Coordinates of N, CA and C and ligand atoms in Angstrom, one line a residue:
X2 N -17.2 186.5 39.1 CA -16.4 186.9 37.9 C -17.3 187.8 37.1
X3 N -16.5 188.7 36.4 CA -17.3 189.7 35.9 C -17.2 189.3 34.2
X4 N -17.9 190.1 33.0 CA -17.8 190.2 32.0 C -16.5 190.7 31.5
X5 N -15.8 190.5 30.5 CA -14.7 191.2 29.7 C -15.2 191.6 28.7
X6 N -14.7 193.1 28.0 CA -14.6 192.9 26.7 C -13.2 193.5 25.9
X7 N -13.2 192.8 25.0 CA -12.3 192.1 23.7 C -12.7 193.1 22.7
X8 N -11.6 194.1 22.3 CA -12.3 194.7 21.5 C -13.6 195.3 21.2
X9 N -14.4 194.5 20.3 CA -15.7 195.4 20.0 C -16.7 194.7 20.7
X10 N -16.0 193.2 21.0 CA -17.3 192.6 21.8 C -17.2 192.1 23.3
X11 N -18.1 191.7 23.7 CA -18.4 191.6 25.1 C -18.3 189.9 25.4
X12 N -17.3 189.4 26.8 CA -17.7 188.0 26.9 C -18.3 188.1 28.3
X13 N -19.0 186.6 28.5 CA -19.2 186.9 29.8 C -18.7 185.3 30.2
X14 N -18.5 185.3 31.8 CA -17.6 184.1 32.1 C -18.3 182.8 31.8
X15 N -17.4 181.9 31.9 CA -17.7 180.5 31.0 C -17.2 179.1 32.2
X16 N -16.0 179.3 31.9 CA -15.2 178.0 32.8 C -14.3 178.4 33.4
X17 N -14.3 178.7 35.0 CA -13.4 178.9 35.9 C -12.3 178.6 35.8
X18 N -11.3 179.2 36.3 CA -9.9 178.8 36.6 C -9.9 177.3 37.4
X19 N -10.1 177.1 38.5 CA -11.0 175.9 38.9 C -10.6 175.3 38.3
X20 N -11.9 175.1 37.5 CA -12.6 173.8 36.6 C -11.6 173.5 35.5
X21 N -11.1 174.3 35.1 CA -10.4 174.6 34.2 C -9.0 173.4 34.8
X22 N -7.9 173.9 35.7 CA -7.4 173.4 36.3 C -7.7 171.9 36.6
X23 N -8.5 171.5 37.4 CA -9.4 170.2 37.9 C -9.5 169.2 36.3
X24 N -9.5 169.7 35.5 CA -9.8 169.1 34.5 C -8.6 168.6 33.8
X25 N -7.8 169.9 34.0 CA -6.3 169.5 33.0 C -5.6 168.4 34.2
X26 N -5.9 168.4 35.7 CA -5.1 167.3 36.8 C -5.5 165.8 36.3
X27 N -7.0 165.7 36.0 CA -7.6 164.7 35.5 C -7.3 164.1 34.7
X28 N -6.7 164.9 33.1 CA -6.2 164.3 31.8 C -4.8 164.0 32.0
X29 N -4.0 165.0 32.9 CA -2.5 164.4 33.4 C -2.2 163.3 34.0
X30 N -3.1 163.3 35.2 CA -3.2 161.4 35.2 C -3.9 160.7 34.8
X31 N -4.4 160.8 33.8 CA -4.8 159.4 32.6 C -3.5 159.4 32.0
X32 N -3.1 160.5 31.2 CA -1.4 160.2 30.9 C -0.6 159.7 31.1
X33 N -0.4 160.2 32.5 CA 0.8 159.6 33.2 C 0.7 157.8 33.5
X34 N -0.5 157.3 33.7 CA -0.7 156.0 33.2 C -0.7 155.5 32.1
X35 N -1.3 155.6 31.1 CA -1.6 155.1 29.6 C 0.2 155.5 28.9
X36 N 0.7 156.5 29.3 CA 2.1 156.8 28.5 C 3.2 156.6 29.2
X37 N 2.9 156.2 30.7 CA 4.1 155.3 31.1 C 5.0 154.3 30.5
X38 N 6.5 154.5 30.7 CA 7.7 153.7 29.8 C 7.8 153.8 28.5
X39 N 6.7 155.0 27.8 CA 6.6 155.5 26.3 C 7.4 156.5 25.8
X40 N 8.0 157.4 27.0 CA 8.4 158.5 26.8 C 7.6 159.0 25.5
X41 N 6.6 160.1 25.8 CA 5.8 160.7 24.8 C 6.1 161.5 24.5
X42 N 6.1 162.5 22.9 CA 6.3 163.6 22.9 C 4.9 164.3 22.7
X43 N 4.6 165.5 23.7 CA 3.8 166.3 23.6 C 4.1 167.1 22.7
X44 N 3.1 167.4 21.1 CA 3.3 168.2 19.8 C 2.0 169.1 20.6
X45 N 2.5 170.6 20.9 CA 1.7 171.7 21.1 C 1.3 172.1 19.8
X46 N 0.0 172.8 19.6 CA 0.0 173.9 18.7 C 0.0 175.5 19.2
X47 N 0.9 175.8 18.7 CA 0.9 177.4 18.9 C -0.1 177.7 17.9
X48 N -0.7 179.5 18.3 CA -0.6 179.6 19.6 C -1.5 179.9 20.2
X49 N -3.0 178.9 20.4 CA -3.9 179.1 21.6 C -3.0 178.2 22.8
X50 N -2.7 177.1 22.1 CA -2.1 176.2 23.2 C -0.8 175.9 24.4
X51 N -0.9 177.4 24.1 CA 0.1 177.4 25.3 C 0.4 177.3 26.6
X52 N -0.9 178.1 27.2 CA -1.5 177.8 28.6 C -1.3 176.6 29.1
X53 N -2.7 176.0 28.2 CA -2.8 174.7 28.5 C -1.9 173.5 28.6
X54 N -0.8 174.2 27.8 CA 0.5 173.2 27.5 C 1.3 172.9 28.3
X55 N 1.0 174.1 29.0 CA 2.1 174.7 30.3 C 1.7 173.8 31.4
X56 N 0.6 174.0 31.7 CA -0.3 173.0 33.0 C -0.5 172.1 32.2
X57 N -0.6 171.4 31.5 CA -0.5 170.1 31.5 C 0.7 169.4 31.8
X58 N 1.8 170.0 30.8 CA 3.2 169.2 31.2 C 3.5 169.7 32.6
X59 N 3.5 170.5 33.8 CA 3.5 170.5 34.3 C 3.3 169.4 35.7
X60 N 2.5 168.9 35.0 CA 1.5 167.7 35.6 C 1.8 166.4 35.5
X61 N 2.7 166.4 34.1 CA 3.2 165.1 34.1 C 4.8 164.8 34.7
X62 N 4.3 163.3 34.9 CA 5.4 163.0 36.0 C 6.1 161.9 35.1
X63 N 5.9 161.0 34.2 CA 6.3 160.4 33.5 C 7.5 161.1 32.8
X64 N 8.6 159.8 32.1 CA 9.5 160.7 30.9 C 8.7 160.9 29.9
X65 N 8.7 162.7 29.2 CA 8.5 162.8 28.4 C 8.8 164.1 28.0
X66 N 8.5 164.4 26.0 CA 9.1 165.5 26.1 C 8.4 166.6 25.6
X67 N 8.6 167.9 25.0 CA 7.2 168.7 24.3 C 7.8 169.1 23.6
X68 N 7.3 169.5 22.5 CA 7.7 170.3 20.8 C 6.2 171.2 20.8
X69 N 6.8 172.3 19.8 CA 5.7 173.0 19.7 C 6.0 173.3 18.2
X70 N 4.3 173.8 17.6 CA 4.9 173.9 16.1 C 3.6 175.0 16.2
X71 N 3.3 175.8 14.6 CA 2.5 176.8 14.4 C 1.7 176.6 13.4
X72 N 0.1 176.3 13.5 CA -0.4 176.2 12.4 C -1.1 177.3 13.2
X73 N -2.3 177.6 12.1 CA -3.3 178.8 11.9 C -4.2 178.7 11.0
X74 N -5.4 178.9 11.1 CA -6.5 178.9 10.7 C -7.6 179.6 10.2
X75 N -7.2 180.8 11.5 CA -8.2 181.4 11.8 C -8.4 182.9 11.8
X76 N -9.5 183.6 11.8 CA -9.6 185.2 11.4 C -10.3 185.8 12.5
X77 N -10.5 186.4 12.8 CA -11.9 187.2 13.9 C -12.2 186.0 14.3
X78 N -13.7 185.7 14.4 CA -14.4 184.8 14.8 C -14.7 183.7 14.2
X79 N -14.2 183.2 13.2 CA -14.8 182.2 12.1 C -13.1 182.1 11.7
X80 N -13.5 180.5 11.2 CA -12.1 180.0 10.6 C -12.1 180.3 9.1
X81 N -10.9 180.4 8.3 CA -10.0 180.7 7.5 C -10.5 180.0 6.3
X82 N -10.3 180.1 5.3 CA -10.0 178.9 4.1 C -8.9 177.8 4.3
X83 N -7.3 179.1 4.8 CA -6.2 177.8 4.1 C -5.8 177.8 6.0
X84 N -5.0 176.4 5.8 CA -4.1 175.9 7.4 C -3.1 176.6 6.9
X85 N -1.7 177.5 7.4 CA -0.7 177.8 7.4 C 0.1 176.6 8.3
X86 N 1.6 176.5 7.9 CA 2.2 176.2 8.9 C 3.2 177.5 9.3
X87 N 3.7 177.7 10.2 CA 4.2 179.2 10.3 C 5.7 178.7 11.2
X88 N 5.4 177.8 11.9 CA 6.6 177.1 12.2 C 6.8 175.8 12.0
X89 N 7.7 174.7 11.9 CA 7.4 173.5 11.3 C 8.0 172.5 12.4
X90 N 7.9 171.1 12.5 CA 8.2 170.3 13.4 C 9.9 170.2 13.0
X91 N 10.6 170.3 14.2 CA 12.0 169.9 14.3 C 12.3 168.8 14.9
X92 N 11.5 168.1 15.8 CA 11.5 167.1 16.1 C 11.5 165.9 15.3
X93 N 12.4 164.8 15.7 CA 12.3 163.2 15.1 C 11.4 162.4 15.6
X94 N 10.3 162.5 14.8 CA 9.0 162.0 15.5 C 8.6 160.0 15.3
X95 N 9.7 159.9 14.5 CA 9.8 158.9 13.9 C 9.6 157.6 15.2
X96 N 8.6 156.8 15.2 CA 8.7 155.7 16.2 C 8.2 156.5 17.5
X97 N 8.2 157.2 17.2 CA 8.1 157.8 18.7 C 6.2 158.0 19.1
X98 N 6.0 158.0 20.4 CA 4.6 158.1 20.8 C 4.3 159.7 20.6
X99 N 3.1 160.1 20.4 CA 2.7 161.6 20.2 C 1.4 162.1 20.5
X100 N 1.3 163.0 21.4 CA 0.4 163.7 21.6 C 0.1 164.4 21.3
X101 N -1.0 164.9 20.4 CA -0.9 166.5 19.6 C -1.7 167.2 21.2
X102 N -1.3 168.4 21.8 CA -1.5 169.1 22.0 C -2.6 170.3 21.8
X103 N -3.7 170.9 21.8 CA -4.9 171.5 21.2 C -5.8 172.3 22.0
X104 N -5.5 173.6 21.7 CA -6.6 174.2 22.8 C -8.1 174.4 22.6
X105 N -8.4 174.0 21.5 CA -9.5 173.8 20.7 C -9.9 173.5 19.5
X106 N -10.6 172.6 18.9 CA -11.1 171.8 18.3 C -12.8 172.1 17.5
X107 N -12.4 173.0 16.5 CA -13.6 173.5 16.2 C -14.4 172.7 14.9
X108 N -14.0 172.9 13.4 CA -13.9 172.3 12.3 C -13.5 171.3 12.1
X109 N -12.2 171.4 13.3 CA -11.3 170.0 12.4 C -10.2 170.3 11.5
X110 N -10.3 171.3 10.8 CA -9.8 171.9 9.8 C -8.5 171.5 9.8
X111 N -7.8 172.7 11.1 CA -6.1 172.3 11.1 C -5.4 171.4 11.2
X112 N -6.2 170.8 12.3 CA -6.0 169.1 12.5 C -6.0 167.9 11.3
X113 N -6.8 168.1 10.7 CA -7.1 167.1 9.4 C -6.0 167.4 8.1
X114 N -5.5 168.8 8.5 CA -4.7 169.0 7.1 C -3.4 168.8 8.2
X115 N -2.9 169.0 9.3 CA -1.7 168.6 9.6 C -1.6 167.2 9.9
X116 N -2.7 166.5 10.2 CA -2.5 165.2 10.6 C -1.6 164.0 9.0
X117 N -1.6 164.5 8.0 CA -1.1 163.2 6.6 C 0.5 163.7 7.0
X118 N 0.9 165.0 7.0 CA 1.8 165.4 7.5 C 2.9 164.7 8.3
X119 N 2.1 164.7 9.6 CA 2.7 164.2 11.0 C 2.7 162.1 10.4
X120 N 2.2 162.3 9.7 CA 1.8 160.4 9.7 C 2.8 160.2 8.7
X121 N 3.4 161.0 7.9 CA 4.2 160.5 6.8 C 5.8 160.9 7.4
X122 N 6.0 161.3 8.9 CA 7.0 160.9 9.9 C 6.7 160.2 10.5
X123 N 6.2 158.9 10.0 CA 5.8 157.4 10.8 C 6.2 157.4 12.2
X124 N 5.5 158.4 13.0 CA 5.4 158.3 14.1 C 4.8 156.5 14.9
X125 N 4.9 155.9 15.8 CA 4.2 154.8 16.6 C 3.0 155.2 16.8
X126 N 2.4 156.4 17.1 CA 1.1 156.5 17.4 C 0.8 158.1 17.4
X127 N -0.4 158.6 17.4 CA -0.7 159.7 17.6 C -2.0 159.7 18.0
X128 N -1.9 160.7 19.3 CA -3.1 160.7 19.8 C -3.7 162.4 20.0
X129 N -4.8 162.8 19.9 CA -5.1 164.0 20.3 C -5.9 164.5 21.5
X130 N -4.7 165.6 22.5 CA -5.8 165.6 23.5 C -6.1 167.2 23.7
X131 N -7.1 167.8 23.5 CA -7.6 169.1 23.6 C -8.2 169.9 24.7
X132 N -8.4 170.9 25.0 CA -9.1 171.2 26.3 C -10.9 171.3 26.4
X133 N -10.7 172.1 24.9 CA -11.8 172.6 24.6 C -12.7 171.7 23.1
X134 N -13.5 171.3 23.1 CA -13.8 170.4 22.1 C -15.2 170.7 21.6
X135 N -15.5 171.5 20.5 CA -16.8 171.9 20.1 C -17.4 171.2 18.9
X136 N -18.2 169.7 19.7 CA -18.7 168.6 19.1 C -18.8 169.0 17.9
X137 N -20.2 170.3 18.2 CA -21.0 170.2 16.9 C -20.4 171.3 15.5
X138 N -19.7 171.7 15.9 CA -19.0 172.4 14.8 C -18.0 171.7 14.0
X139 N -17.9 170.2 14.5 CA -16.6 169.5 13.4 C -17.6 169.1 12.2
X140 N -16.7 169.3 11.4 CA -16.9 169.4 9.9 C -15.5 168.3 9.2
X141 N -14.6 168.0 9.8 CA -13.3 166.9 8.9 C -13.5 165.9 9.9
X142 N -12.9 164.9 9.3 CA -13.1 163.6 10.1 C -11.8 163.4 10.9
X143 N -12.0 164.2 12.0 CA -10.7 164.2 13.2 C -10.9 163.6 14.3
X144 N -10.4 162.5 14.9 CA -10.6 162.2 15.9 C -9.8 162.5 17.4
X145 N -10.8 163.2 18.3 CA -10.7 163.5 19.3 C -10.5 162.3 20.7
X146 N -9.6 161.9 21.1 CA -8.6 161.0 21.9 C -9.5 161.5 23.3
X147 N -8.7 162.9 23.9 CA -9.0 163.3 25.1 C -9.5 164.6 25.2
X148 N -10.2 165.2 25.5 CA -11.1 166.8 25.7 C -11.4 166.6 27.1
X149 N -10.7 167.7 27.6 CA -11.2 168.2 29.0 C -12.5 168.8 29.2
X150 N -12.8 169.7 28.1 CA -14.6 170.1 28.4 C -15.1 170.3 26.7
X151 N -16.7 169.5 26.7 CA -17.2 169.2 25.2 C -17.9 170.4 25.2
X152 N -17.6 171.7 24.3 CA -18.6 172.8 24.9 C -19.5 173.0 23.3
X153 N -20.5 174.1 23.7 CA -21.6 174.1 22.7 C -20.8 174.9 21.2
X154 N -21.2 175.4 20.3 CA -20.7 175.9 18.7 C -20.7 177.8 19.3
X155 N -20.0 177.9 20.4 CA -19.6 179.4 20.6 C -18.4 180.1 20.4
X156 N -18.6 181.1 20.1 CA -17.1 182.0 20.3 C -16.5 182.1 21.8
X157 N -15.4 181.3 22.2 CA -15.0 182.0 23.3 C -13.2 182.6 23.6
X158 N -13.1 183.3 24.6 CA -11.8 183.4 24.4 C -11.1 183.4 26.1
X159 N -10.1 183.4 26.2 CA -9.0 183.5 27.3 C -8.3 181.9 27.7
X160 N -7.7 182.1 28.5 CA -6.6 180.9 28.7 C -5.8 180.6 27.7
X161 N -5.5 181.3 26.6 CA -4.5 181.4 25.5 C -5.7 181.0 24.8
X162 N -6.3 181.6 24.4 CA -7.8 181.5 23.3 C -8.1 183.3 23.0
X163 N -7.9 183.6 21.5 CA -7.8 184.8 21.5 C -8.9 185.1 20.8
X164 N -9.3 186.0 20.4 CA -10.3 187.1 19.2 C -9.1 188.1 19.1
X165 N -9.0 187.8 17.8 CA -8.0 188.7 16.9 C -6.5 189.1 17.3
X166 N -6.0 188.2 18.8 CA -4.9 188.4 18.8 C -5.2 188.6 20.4
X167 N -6.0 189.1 20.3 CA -6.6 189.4 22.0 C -6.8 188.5 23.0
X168 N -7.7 189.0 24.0 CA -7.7 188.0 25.3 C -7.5 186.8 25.6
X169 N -5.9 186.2 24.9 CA -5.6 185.4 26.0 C -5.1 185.0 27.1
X170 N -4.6 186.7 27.8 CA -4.3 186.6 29.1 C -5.6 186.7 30.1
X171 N -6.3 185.4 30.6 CA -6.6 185.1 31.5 C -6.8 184.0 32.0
X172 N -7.2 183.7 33.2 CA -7.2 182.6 33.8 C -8.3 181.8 33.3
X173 N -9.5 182.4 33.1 CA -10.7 181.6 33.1 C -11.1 181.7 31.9
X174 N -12.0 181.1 31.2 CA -12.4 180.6 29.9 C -13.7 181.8 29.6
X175 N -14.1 182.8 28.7 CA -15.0 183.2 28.4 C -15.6 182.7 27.3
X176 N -17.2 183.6 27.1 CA -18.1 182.6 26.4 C -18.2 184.5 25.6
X177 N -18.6 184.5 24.1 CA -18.5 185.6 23.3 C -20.5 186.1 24.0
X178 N -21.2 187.2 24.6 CA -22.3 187.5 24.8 C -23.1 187.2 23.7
X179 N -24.4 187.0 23.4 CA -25.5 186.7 22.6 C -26.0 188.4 23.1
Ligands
IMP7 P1 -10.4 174.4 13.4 O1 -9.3 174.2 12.4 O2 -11.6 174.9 12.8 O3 -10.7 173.1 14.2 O4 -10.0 175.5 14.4 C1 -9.0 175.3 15.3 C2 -8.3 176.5 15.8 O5 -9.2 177.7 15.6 C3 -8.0 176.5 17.2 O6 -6.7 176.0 17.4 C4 -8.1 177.9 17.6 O7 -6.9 178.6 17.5 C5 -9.1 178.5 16.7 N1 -10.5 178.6 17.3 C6 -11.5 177.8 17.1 N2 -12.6 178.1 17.8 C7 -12.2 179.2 18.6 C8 -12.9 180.0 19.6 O8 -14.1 179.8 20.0 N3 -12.1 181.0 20.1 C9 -10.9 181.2 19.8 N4 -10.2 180.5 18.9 C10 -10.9 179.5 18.3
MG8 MG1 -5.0 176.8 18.1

């Protein structure tokens, strides 16, 4: 795999299509057991998490269903002050089991302001499962359920992970160059 670049900057490869893959099969069957006879709804966040959204439910074999909704955060390379919602839940979340959906997990930020939200449609449970999970950068007190890969406090982009709107068409995960 070779280097991309994004605009003004340069990534070089990170996490294979593979791995990538291999990892999302792994969290679909922990799912498909733990959320058996729950009928879950998978809550996506648009829009890194689309990819991932796509191969995941793909994977599940259980009933269940997916909503997607739009928060935002973020600017260039660094997150935002305010969470937008840009689209809002239409779903009856009420009683119902829930998966938030997450292609990455940096601050905490959007998560912690949409989470009072989602809880005051007294959902049965909510659980969060992300691909990408950057320990050391949380800053709100969010808790992370399921992460397919715990990676270091970098910029990266592709697999519906953008820089400025950019590179999320690819298969494999980049890491922003030092
Ligand atoms: P948080 O609110 O700080 O946790 O940021 C979460 C959102 O910021 C994610 O859903 C992504 O859309 C975006 N984000 C965080 N880190 C990165 C990154 O390294 N690359 C691209 N987008 C990111
Ligand atoms: Mg996102």
């Amino acid at each position: 795999m070779s280097n991309i670049k994004v605009l003004d900057k340069e990534f070089e490869p990170y996490l294979s299509e593979e791995l990538i893959q291999e990892k999302i099969s792994e969290l679909a069957q922990q799912l498909n057991k733990e959320y058996a006879g729950k009928r879950p709804i998978f809550l996506s966040i648009l829009n890194g998490s689309f990819l991932f959204t796509a191969d995941l439910f793909k994977q599940i074999t259980i009933e269940a269903e997916v909503c997607f909704i739009k928060l935002a955060s973020y600017k260039g390379t660094t997150s935002s002050g305010n969470v937008i919602t840009a689209i809002g839940l239409d779903a009856n979340v009420s009683g119902r089991d829930i998966i938030i959906v997450e292609d990455i997990i940096d601050t905490g930020k959007t998560l912690h302001h949409f989470l009072p939200q989602l809880e005051s449609s007294s959902p049965a449970s909510i659980k969060i499962a992300v691909l990408l999970n950057k320990t050391e950068a949380l800053a709100y007190p969010v808790k992370v359920d399921y992460a397919c890969f715990d990676i270091p406090n970098k910029f990266v982009v592709g697999y519906g992970l953008d820089y400025d709107g950019l590179g999320r068409n690819t298969k494999a995960i980049y890491q922003l160059k030092a």
